[in-house]
Tab-separated table of C-alpha atoms in Angstrom:
chain	number	residue	atom	x	y	z
A	3	MET	CA	-16.521	-34.974	20.991
A	4	ASN	CA	-15.586	-34.169	17.350
A	5	LEU	CA	-13.459	-31.266	16.110
A	6	LYS	CA	-16.491	-29.122	15.287
A	7	GLU	CA	-17.804	-29.491	18.829
A	8	ASN	CA	-14.329	-28.684	20.202
A	9	ILE	CA	-14.274	-25.432	18.227
A	10	ARG	CA	-17.780	-24.493	19.411
A	11	VAL	CA	-16.873	-25.072	23.084
A	12	SER	CA	-13.609	-23.136	22.676
A	13	ILE	CA	-15.389	-20.142	21.153
A	14	GLN	CA	-17.951	-20.221	23.979
A	15	SER	CA	-15.103	-20.128	26.497
A	16	ILE	CA	-13.492	-17.199	24.674
A	17	LYS	CA	-16.807	-15.263	24.692
A	18	ALA	CA	-17.218	-15.938	28.395
A	19	ASN	CA	-13.830	-14.309	29.117
A	20	LYS	CA	-13.903	-11.280	26.799
A	21	LEU	CA	-11.537	-9.043	28.763
A	22	ARG	CA	-8.878	-11.737	29.038
A	23	THR	CA	-9.294	-12.572	25.354
A	24	VAL	CA	-8.989	-8.898	24.306
A	25	LEU	CA	-5.856	-8.335	26.394
A	26	THR	CA	-4.226	-11.509	25.100
A	27	ALA	CA	-5.155	-10.756	21.497
A	28	LEU	CA	-3.768	-7.235	21.926
A	29	ILE	CA	-0.375	-8.651	22.914
A	30	ILE	CA	-0.355	-10.733	19.731
A	31	SER	CA	-1.572	-7.764	17.654
A	32	ILE	CA	1.341	-5.596	18.763
A	33	GLY	CA	3.864	-8.236	17.752
A	34	ILE	CA	2.277	-8.881	14.349
A	35	MET	CA	1.749	-5.149	13.768
A	36	ALA	CA	5.452	-4.448	14.369
A	37	LEU	CA	6.520	-7.219	12.011
A	38	VAL	CA	3.999	-6.655	9.207
A	39	GLY	CA	4.167	-2.857	9.461
A	40	ILE	CA	7.928	-2.580	9.094
A	41	LEU	CA	8.164	-5.235	6.388
A	42	THR	CA	5.265	-3.645	4.472
A	43	SER	CA	7.005	-0.273	4.557
A	44	ILE	CA	10.222	-1.886	3.304
A	45	ASP	CA	8.317	-3.495	0.422
A	46	GLY	CA	6.831	-0.088	-0.365
A	47	ILE	CA	10.254	1.562	-0.316
A	48	LYS	CA	11.614	-1.118	-2.655
A	49	LYS	CA	8.707	-0.519	-5.026
A	50	SER	CA	9.332	3.230	-4.912
A	51	ILE	CA	13.029	2.722	-5.696
A	52	ASN	CA	12.233	0.512	-8.669
A	53	GLU	CA	9.656	2.979	-10.002
A	54	ASN	CA	12.047	5.923	-9.655
A	55	PHE	CA	14.846	4.204	-11.541
A	56	ALA	CA	12.474	2.593	-14.038
A	57	SER	CA	11.518	6.097	-15.175
A	58	MET	CA	15.096	6.465	-16.415
A	59	GLY	CA	14.870	3.192	-18.295
A	60	ALA	CA	16.978	0.066	-18.246
A	61	ASN	CA	18.741	1.380	-21.358
A	62	SER	CA	20.607	4.118	-19.495
A	63	PHE	CA	23.950	4.389	-17.712
A	64	SER	CA	26.096	7.074	-16.115
A	65	ILE	CA	29.806	7.837	-16.004
A	66	ARG	CA	30.996	9.238	-12.670
A	67	ASN	CA	34.198	9.697	-10.731
A	68	ARG	CA	33.047	7.470	-7.866
A	69	GLU	CA	31.947	3.877	-7.351
A	70	GLY	CA	28.232	3.119	-7.212
A	71	SER	CA	25.651	5.616	-6.038
A	72	GLY	CA	27.520	6.718	-2.942
A	73	ILE	CA	24.390	5.990	-0.892
A	74	ARG	CA	24.800	3.780	2.156
A	75	ILE	CA	22.337	2.767	4.853
A	76	GLY	CA	23.905	2.434	8.272
A	77	GLY	CA	27.306	3.492	9.572
A	78	ARG	CA	29.237	0.442	8.461
A	79	GLY	CA	30.269	-0.752	5.062
A	80	LYS	CA	32.890	0.135	2.525
A	81	ARG	CA	32.971	3.764	1.474
A	82	PRO	CA	32.677	4.361	-2.266
A	83	LYS	CA	36.021	4.873	-3.944
A	84	ARG	CA	36.711	8.319	-5.376
A	85	TYR	CA	38.586	8.845	-8.632
A	86	PRO	CA	39.995	12.030	-10.225
A	87	VAL	CA	37.261	14.504	-11.131
A	88	ILE	CA	35.672	14.430	-14.562
A	89	ASN	CA	36.299	17.966	-15.781
A	90	MET	CA	34.290	19.858	-18.366
A	91	ARG	CA	36.840	19.284	-21.129
A	92	GLN	CA	36.675	15.505	-20.674
A	93	ALA	CA	32.867	15.516	-20.490
A	94	ALA	CA	32.518	17.638	-23.637
A	95	GLU	CA	35.059	15.512	-25.507
A	96	PHE	CA	33.140	12.340	-24.642
A	97	LYS	CA	29.839	13.843	-25.780
A	98	SER	CA	31.307	14.826	-29.135
A	99	SER	CA	33.273	11.602	-29.762
A	100	PHE	CA	30.848	8.889	-28.566
A	101	ASN	CA	29.678	7.399	-31.859
A	102	PHE	CA	26.733	5.302	-30.706
A	103	PRO	CA	22.993	5.873	-31.282
A	104	ALA	CA	22.255	7.473	-27.920
A	105	THR	CA	21.289	10.669	-26.102
A	106	ILE	CA	24.041	12.092	-23.890
A	107	SER	CA	23.747	14.759	-21.220
A	108	ILE	CA	26.287	16.498	-19.020
A	109	SER	CA	25.329	17.641	-15.539
A	110	ALA	CA	26.867	18.768	-12.275
A	111	VAL	CA	25.625	19.666	-8.807
A	112	ALA	CA	25.795	23.414	-8.220
A	113	SER	CA	24.361	23.263	-4.690
A	114	PHE	CA	22.790	20.732	-2.325
A	115	ALA	CA	21.208	23.241	0.069
A	116	SER	CA	19.884	26.309	-1.710
A	117	THR	CA	16.900	28.522	-0.911
A	118	ALA	CA	14.528	29.956	-3.520
A	119	LYS	CA	12.575	33.183	-2.924
A	120	TYR	CA	9.672	34.862	-4.659
A	121	GLY	CA	8.328	38.031	-3.100
A	122	SER	CA	7.774	37.330	0.603
A	123	LYS	CA	7.715	33.561	0.147
A	124	LYS	CA	10.744	31.303	0.332
A	125	THR	CA	11.550	27.607	0.520
A	126	ASN	CA	13.529	25.670	3.072
A	127	PRO	CA	17.295	25.544	2.418
A	128	ASN	CA	17.166	22.016	1.041
A	129	LEU	CA	16.907	22.513	-2.722
A	130	LEU	CA	19.158	20.693	-5.159
A	131	VAL	CA	20.482	22.991	-7.872
A	132	MET	CA	21.705	21.145	-10.949
A	133	GLY	CA	23.616	22.586	-13.868
A	134	ALA	CA	22.618	20.663	-16.985
A	135	ASP	CA	22.409	20.705	-20.743
A	136	GLU	CA	19.439	20.150	-23.043
A	137	GLY	CA	19.503	16.329	-22.674
A	138	TYR	CA	19.291	16.190	-18.886
A	139	LEU	CA	15.478	16.038	-18.637
A	140	LEU	CA	15.393	12.928	-20.813
A	141	THR	CA	18.337	11.097	-19.243
A	142	SER	CA	17.167	11.766	-15.662
A	143	GLY	CA	13.548	10.755	-16.262
A	144	TYR	CA	11.997	14.232	-15.849
A	145	LYS	CA	9.126	15.570	-17.949
A	146	LEU	CA	7.939	19.119	-18.452
A	147	ALA	CA	4.436	19.925	-17.208
A	148	GLN	CA	4.641	23.526	-18.445
A	149	GLY	CA	7.092	25.702	-20.287
A	150	ARG	CA	10.114	24.614	-22.282
A	151	ASN	CA	13.672	23.304	-22.153
A	152	PHE	CA	16.823	25.437	-22.457
A	153	SER	CA	17.528	27.047	-25.806
A	154	GLU	CA	20.939	26.882	-27.522
A	155	SER	CA	21.688	30.518	-26.756
A	156	GLU	CA	20.760	30.108	-23.061
A	157	LEU	CA	23.116	27.151	-22.793
A	158	GLU	CA	25.879	28.925	-24.672
A	159	TYR	CA	25.792	32.220	-22.755
A	160	GLY	CA	24.759	30.887	-19.338
A	161	SER	CA	21.530	32.858	-19.101
A	162	ASN	CA	19.798	33.300	-15.769
A	163	VAL	CA	16.909	30.947	-16.491
A	164	VAL	CA	15.664	28.034	-14.404
A	165	ILE	CA	13.395	24.984	-14.613
A	166	LEU	CA	11.675	24.309	-11.279
A	167	GLY	CA	10.404	21.179	-9.581
A	168	LYS	CA	6.698	21.004	-8.797
A	169	GLU	CA	7.070	21.263	-5.009
A	170	ILE	CA	9.061	24.492	-5.300
A	171	VAL	CA	6.414	26.012	-7.562
A	172	GLU	CA	3.646	25.085	-5.110
A	173	THR	CA	5.598	26.627	-2.211
A	174	LEU	CA	6.467	29.895	-3.936
A	175	PHE	CA	3.461	30.579	-6.151
A	176	LYS	CA	0.535	28.906	-4.344
A	177	GLY	CA	-1.374	28.179	-7.562
A	178	SER	CA	-0.627	31.476	-9.329
A	179	PRO	CA	1.223	31.427	-12.691
A	180	ALA	CA	4.944	30.723	-12.340
A	181	LEU	CA	6.189	30.855	-15.925
A	182	ASN	CA	8.268	33.939	-16.781
A	183	GLN	CA	8.286	35.051	-13.134
A	184	ILE	CA	11.571	36.144	-11.547
A	185	ILE	CA	12.798	34.258	-8.473
A	186	THR	CA	15.902	34.594	-6.339
A	187	LEU	CA	18.109	31.527	-6.148
A	188	SER	CA	21.494	31.578	-4.386
A	189	ASN	CA	21.347	35.403	-4.309
A	190	GLN	CA	20.856	35.648	-8.081
A	191	LYS	CA	17.767	36.438	-10.134
A	192	TYR	CA	16.416	33.762	-12.479
A	193	ARG	CA	13.483	33.699	-14.879
A	194	VAL	CA	11.288	30.586	-14.695
A	195	ILE	CA	11.020	29.007	-18.161
A	196	GLY	CA	9.801	25.518	-17.228
A	197	ILE	CA	7.961	23.534	-14.575
A	198	LEU	CA	8.632	19.824	-14.118
A	199	ALA	CA	5.889	17.238	-13.831
A	200	GLU	CA	5.538	15.719	-10.372
A	201	LYS	CA	8.051	12.960	-9.755
A	202	GLY	CA	7.618	12.263	-6.053
A	203	ALA	CA	10.316	11.245	-3.575
A	204	SER	CA	13.537	10.146	-5.226
A	205	PHE	CA	16.580	8.257	-3.985
A	206	SER	CA	19.269	9.541	-6.298
A	207	PHE	CA	18.004	12.871	-7.641
A	208	GLY	CA	16.239	15.923	-6.322
A	209	GLY	CA	12.697	14.658	-6.725
A	210	ASP	CA	10.367	17.675	-6.806
A	211	LYS	CA	12.806	19.917	-4.895
A	212	ILE	CA	15.134	20.493	-7.826
A	213	CYS	CA	16.186	23.616	-9.726
A	214	ILE	CA	17.840	23.068	-13.106
A	215	ILE	CA	19.963	25.879	-14.540
A	216	PRO	CA	22.092	25.980	-17.719
A	217	LEU	CA	25.354	24.071	-17.384
A	218	SER	CA	27.462	27.073	-18.397
A	219	LYS	CA	25.741	29.136	-15.684
A	220	SER	CA	26.490	26.532	-13.003
A	221	ARG	CA	30.166	26.608	-14.043
A	222	GLN	CA	30.220	30.261	-12.977
A	223	LEU	CA	28.991	29.260	-9.513
A	224	THR	CA	31.308	26.304	-8.863
A	225	ASP	CA	35.060	25.830	-8.629
A	226	ASN	CA	37.443	23.871	-10.831
A	227	ASN	CA	37.192	20.800	-8.592
A	228	THR	CA	33.605	20.144	-9.637
A	229	SER	CA	33.160	16.698	-11.151
A	230	TYR	CA	30.679	16.322	-13.998
A	231	THR	CA	28.386	13.366	-14.627
A	232	LEU	CA	27.739	11.927	-18.065
A	233	SER	CA	24.346	10.260	-18.527
A	234	VAL	CA	23.610	8.148	-21.586
A	235	ILE	CA	20.331	6.688	-22.886
A	236	VAL	CA	20.767	4.180	-25.696
A	237	ASP	CA	18.165	4.264	-28.467
A	238	ASN	CA	17.758	0.464	-28.441
A	239	ILE	CA	17.965	-1.494	-25.181
A	240	LYS	CA	19.330	-4.529	-27.055
A	241	PHE	CA	22.586	-2.646	-27.613
A	242	ILE	CA	23.106	-1.479	-24.014
A	243	ASP	CA	26.062	-3.817	-23.382
A	244	GLY	CA	27.771	-2.690	-26.581
A	245	ALA	CA	27.166	0.948	-25.655
A	246	VAL	CA	28.691	0.456	-22.201
A	247	GLY	CA	31.711	-1.248	-23.773
A	248	GLU	CA	32.258	1.536	-26.299
A	249	ALA	CA	31.729	4.207	-23.621
A	250	THR	CA	34.375	2.542	-21.464
A	251	SER	CA	36.850	2.435	-24.345
A	252	THR	CA	36.114	6.027	-25.380
A	253	PHE	CA	36.473	7.473	-21.903
A	254	ARG	CA	39.653	5.503	-21.209
A	255	ASN	CA	41.150	7.156	-24.288
A	256	ILE	CA	39.994	10.554	-23.076
A	257	ARG	CA	41.609	9.858	-19.686
A	258	ARG	CA	44.752	8.706	-21.550
A	259	LEU	CA	44.916	5.337	-19.812
A	260	ASN	CA	47.097	2.598	-21.272
A	261	ALA	CA	46.023	-1.051	-21.587
A	262	THR	CA	47.569	-2.080	-18.244
A	263	GLU	CA	46.007	0.682	-16.158
A	264	ALA	CA	42.682	0.210	-14.362
A	265	SER	CA	39.824	2.548	-15.216
A	266	ASN	CA	39.776	5.614	-12.963
A	267	PHE	CA	36.061	6.225	-13.438
A	268	GLU	CA	32.863	4.246	-12.876
A	269	ILE	CA	30.117	3.334	-15.334
A	270	THR	CA	26.876	2.466	-13.550
A	271	GLN	CA	23.614	1.317	-15.091
A	272	SER	CA	20.325	2.609	-13.665
A	273	ASP	CA	19.063	-0.813	-12.597
A	274	SER	CA	22.386	-1.389	-10.789
A	275	LEU	CA	21.739	1.689	-8.654
A	276	ALA	CA	18.281	0.389	-7.780
A	277	ASN	CA	19.719	-3.011	-6.855
A	278	GLU	CA	22.385	-1.339	-4.716
A	279	LEU	CA	19.803	0.635	-2.752
A	280	ILE	CA	17.542	-2.388	-2.344
A	281	GLY	CA	20.546	-4.431	-1.200
A	282	ASN	CA	21.207	-1.842	1.528
A	283	LEU	CA	17.667	-2.365	2.824
A	284	LYS	CA	18.442	-5.969	3.799
A	285	TYR	CA	19.984	-4.767	7.078
A	286	ILE	CA	16.764	-2.947	7.977
A	287	THR	CA	14.769	-6.028	7.001
A	288	ILE	CA	16.879	-8.234	9.286
A	289	ALA	CA	16.554	-5.770	12.174
A	290	ALA	CA	12.780	-5.463	11.643
A	291	THR	CA	12.374	-9.235	11.577
A	292	LEU	CA	14.342	-9.623	14.810
A	293	ILE	CA	12.255	-6.912	16.505
A	294	GLY	CA	9.041	-8.609	15.378
A	295	ILE	CA	10.223	-12.053	16.495
A	296	ILE	CA	11.282	-10.745	19.925
A	297	THR	CA	7.918	-9.003	20.313
A	298	LEU	CA	6.088	-12.174	19.311
A	299	LEU	CA	8.222	-14.201	21.722
A	300	GLY	CA	7.064	-11.946	24.554
A	301	ALA	CA	3.502	-12.244	23.291
A	302	SER	CA	3.686	-16.044	23.214
A	303	ILE	CA	4.990	-16.135	26.807
A	304	GLY	CA	2.105	-13.853	27.850
A	305	LEU	CA	-0.380	-16.070	26.041
A	306	MET	CA	1.030	-19.207	27.695
A	307	ASN	CA	0.769	-17.580	31.106
A	308	ILE	CA	-2.844	-16.573	30.510
A	309	MET	CA	-3.720	-20.061	29.272
A	310	LEU	CA	-2.175	-21.567	32.439
A	311	VAL	CA	-4.296	-19.210	34.520
A	312	SER	CA	-7.292	-20.319	32.479
A	313	VAL	CA	-6.521	-23.988	33.261
A	314	THR	CA	-6.409	-23.201	36.978
A	315	GLU	CA	-9.635	-21.187	36.873
A	316	ARG	CA	-11.461	-23.936	34.945
A	317	THR	CA	-10.199	-26.931	36.896
A	318	ARG	CA	-13.673	-27.824	38.097
A	319	GLU	CA	-15.064	-27.429	34.559
A	320	ILE	CA	-12.387	-29.809	33.278
A	321	GLY	CA	-13.289	-32.308	36.005
A	322	ILE	CA	-16.962	-32.208	34.971
A	323	ARG	CA	-16.091	-32.724	31.285
A	324	LYS	CA	-13.896	-35.696	32.141
A	325	ALA	CA	-16.616	-37.135	34.415
A	326	ILE	CA	-19.110	-37.142	31.535
A	327	GLY	CA	-16.695	-38.854	29.173
A	328	ALA	CA	-14.270	-36.286	27.727
A	329	THR	CA	-10.913	-37.901	26.964
A	330	PRO	CA	-7.482	-36.250	27.523
A	331	LEU	CA	-7.264	-35.809	23.727
A	332	VAL	CA	-10.526	-33.829	23.676
A	333	ILE	CA	-9.338	-31.593	26.549
A	334	ARG	CA	-5.950	-30.967	24.878
A	335	ARG	CA	-7.633	-30.160	21.581
A	336	GLN	CA	-10.046	-27.721	23.219
A	337	PHE	CA	-7.287	-25.686	24.905
A	338	LEU	CA	-5.104	-25.726	21.788
A	339	ILE	CA	-8.008	-24.469	19.683
A	340	GLU	CA	-8.634	-21.681	22.197
A	341	ALA	CA	-5.008	-20.570	22.022
A	342	VAL	CA	-4.975	-20.666	18.207
A	343	VAL	CA	-8.271	-18.758	17.897
A	344	ILE	CA	-7.066	-16.042	20.293
A	345	CYS	CA	-3.822	-15.775	18.298
A	346	GLN	CA	-5.704	-15.507	15.011
A	347	ILE	CA	-7.960	-12.762	16.384
A	348	GLY	CA	-4.915	-10.821	17.530
A	349	GLY	CA	-3.039	-11.644	14.342
A	350	LEU	CA	-5.782	-10.342	12.032
A	351	GLY	CA	-5.933	-7.098	13.995
A	352	GLY	CA	-2.149	-6.790	13.882
A	353	ILE	CA	-2.069	-7.466	10.131
A	354	VAL	CA	-4.630	-4.734	9.415
A	355	LEU	CA	-2.808	-2.204	11.622
A	356	GLY	CA	0.562	-3.260	10.208
A	357	ILE	CA	-0.591	-2.744	6.606
A	358	LEU	CA	-1.986	0.705	7.453
A	359	ILE	CA	1.149	1.824	9.318
A	360	GLY	CA	3.450	0.367	6.660
A	361	ASN	CA	1.625	2.201	3.884
A	362	VAL	CA	1.691	5.473	5.825
A	363	ILE	CA	5.480	5.172	6.050
A	364	THR	CA	5.628	4.234	2.355
A	365	GLY	CA	3.617	7.363	1.528
A	366	PHE	CA	6.361	9.560	2.962
A	367	VAL	CA	8.836	8.257	0.361
A	368	GLY	CA	6.416	8.624	-2.536
A	369	GLY	CA	5.301	5.011	-2.826
A	370	GLY	CA	1.746	3.884	-3.550
A	371	PHE	CA	-0.571	1.717	-1.472
A	372	ILE	CA	0.443	-1.932	-1.445
A	373	ILE	CA	-1.124	-5.081	-0.019
A	374	PRO	CA	1.695	-7.415	1.117
A	375	TRP	CA	0.067	-10.786	0.475
A	376	LEU	CA	3.250	-12.607	1.465
A	377	TRP	CA	3.306	-10.986	4.905
A	378	ILE	CA	-0.459	-11.447	5.333
A	379	PHE	CA	-0.235	-15.204	4.835
A	380	GLY	CA	3.048	-15.269	6.741
A	381	GLY	CA	1.428	-13.461	9.678
A	382	ILE	CA	-1.527	-15.871	9.758
A	383	THR	CA	0.834	-18.857	9.684
A	384	LEU	CA	3.012	-17.312	12.375
A	385	CYS	CA	-0.029	-16.762	14.606
A	386	MET	CA	-0.968	-20.399	14.128
A	387	VAL	CA	2.520	-21.489	15.221
A	388	VAL	CA	2.526	-19.099	18.202
A	389	GLY	CA	-0.893	-20.378	19.283
A	390	LEU	CA	0.196	-24.019	19.093
A	391	VAL	CA	3.511	-23.391	20.888
A	392	SER	CA	1.905	-21.263	23.602
A	393	GLY	CA	-1.069	-23.548	24.103
A	394	ILE	CA	0.585	-26.967	24.055
A	395	TYR	CA	1.861	-26.953	27.665
A	396	PRO	CA	-1.365	-25.586	29.235
A	397	ALA	CA	-3.356	-28.074	27.106
A	398	ILE	CA	-1.248	-31.012	28.281
A	399	LYS	CA	-1.522	-29.835	31.885
A	400	ALA	CA	-5.308	-29.588	31.571
A	401	SER	CA	-5.607	-33.048	29.984
A	402	LYS	CA	-3.608	-34.669	32.824
A	403	LEU	CA	-5.803	-33.350	35.647
A	404	ASP	CA	-7.331	-36.095	37.791
A	405	PRO	CA	-11.113	-35.813	37.381
A	406	VAL	CA	-11.808	-36.635	41.061
A	407	GLU	CA	-9.359	-33.990	42.320
A	408	ALA	CA	-10.644	-31.533	39.714
A	409	LEU	CA	-14.239	-31.964	40.858
A	410	ARG	CA	-13.222	-31.204	44.461
A	411	TYR	CA	-11.353	-28.019	43.391
A	412	GLU	CA	-12.795	-24.788	44.770
């Protein structure tokens, strides 16, 4: 009996035992779905992170009073080091003295949990309120969909004007015009002068739940311990390293550090923040892989058990095949092919469900639909391995049955 005939007989056997095949394939599907689904969602999150930080450009960097982004996944790990605050005098001095072709903005967080109100409508208390100057939209990757940026007089006098994120506008105005309307934010009245274009979920900024007010206005709402962030976009990406070097030297002079003292501030490039976040995801990837492998291990044990039951149920059939000339190799091959085919049926179902679930999770963080070709081919290969491992012992057992005893089996 050739390989083609083996496959035909195996498929006939699978069709004859549909319920058993469906239950076995379902076990495999769950394992593959868990593995592919979680890893697909992680790929989607990575893509979303890269897209968010790419909007800022690889030619940008920030000066902060803490190491890295301050974002950690999981309870363990080294906490970011905190340095003395960057006060407004230091930030303004840097902006005026940095002699490099670049756009510089100064910003500070006024509130992490504010509520905006308009008439009877209000948002959840989860809005980020940023105090910023005229360069913040460019350096943070935001674009205006409607309205305008802050004027010089609004920045100078701290006027009660605000630029709103798209999600806030949709919540408060429900499609009606928002420009020049008066909203209440942190118990103060503000006039809406701008609406930001949709940005989606974001990992280091406010996304579409952000309110931007003039920097001088935010200084009235915060205390003297507020630390300001300096964001810089270099005109030519080729000079980014030189810009970072000059920024370091300039800010060290502003901080009055001598040559032997370490810098008490951190300069972080945008792509470094993305890499830091993606690096944190490796722990989730490891955990997801372990969960998938454990699930597949249970599935392979279930498949092996069902194949052993199948050998027992088909003992007489095996005896007949051997009596008409089937060799042990043919019998082994038939049972191995059955196990592999069942695994592939379950695996394909698990891959489809895993991709759908993974992309649903990705959608919650603002990522687009992705097709994880690596995990698709990996899942198919894994199903092949599981089928071979699970089917080898039942196949050997079937091939070693004595044809005379098998024919007498009831």
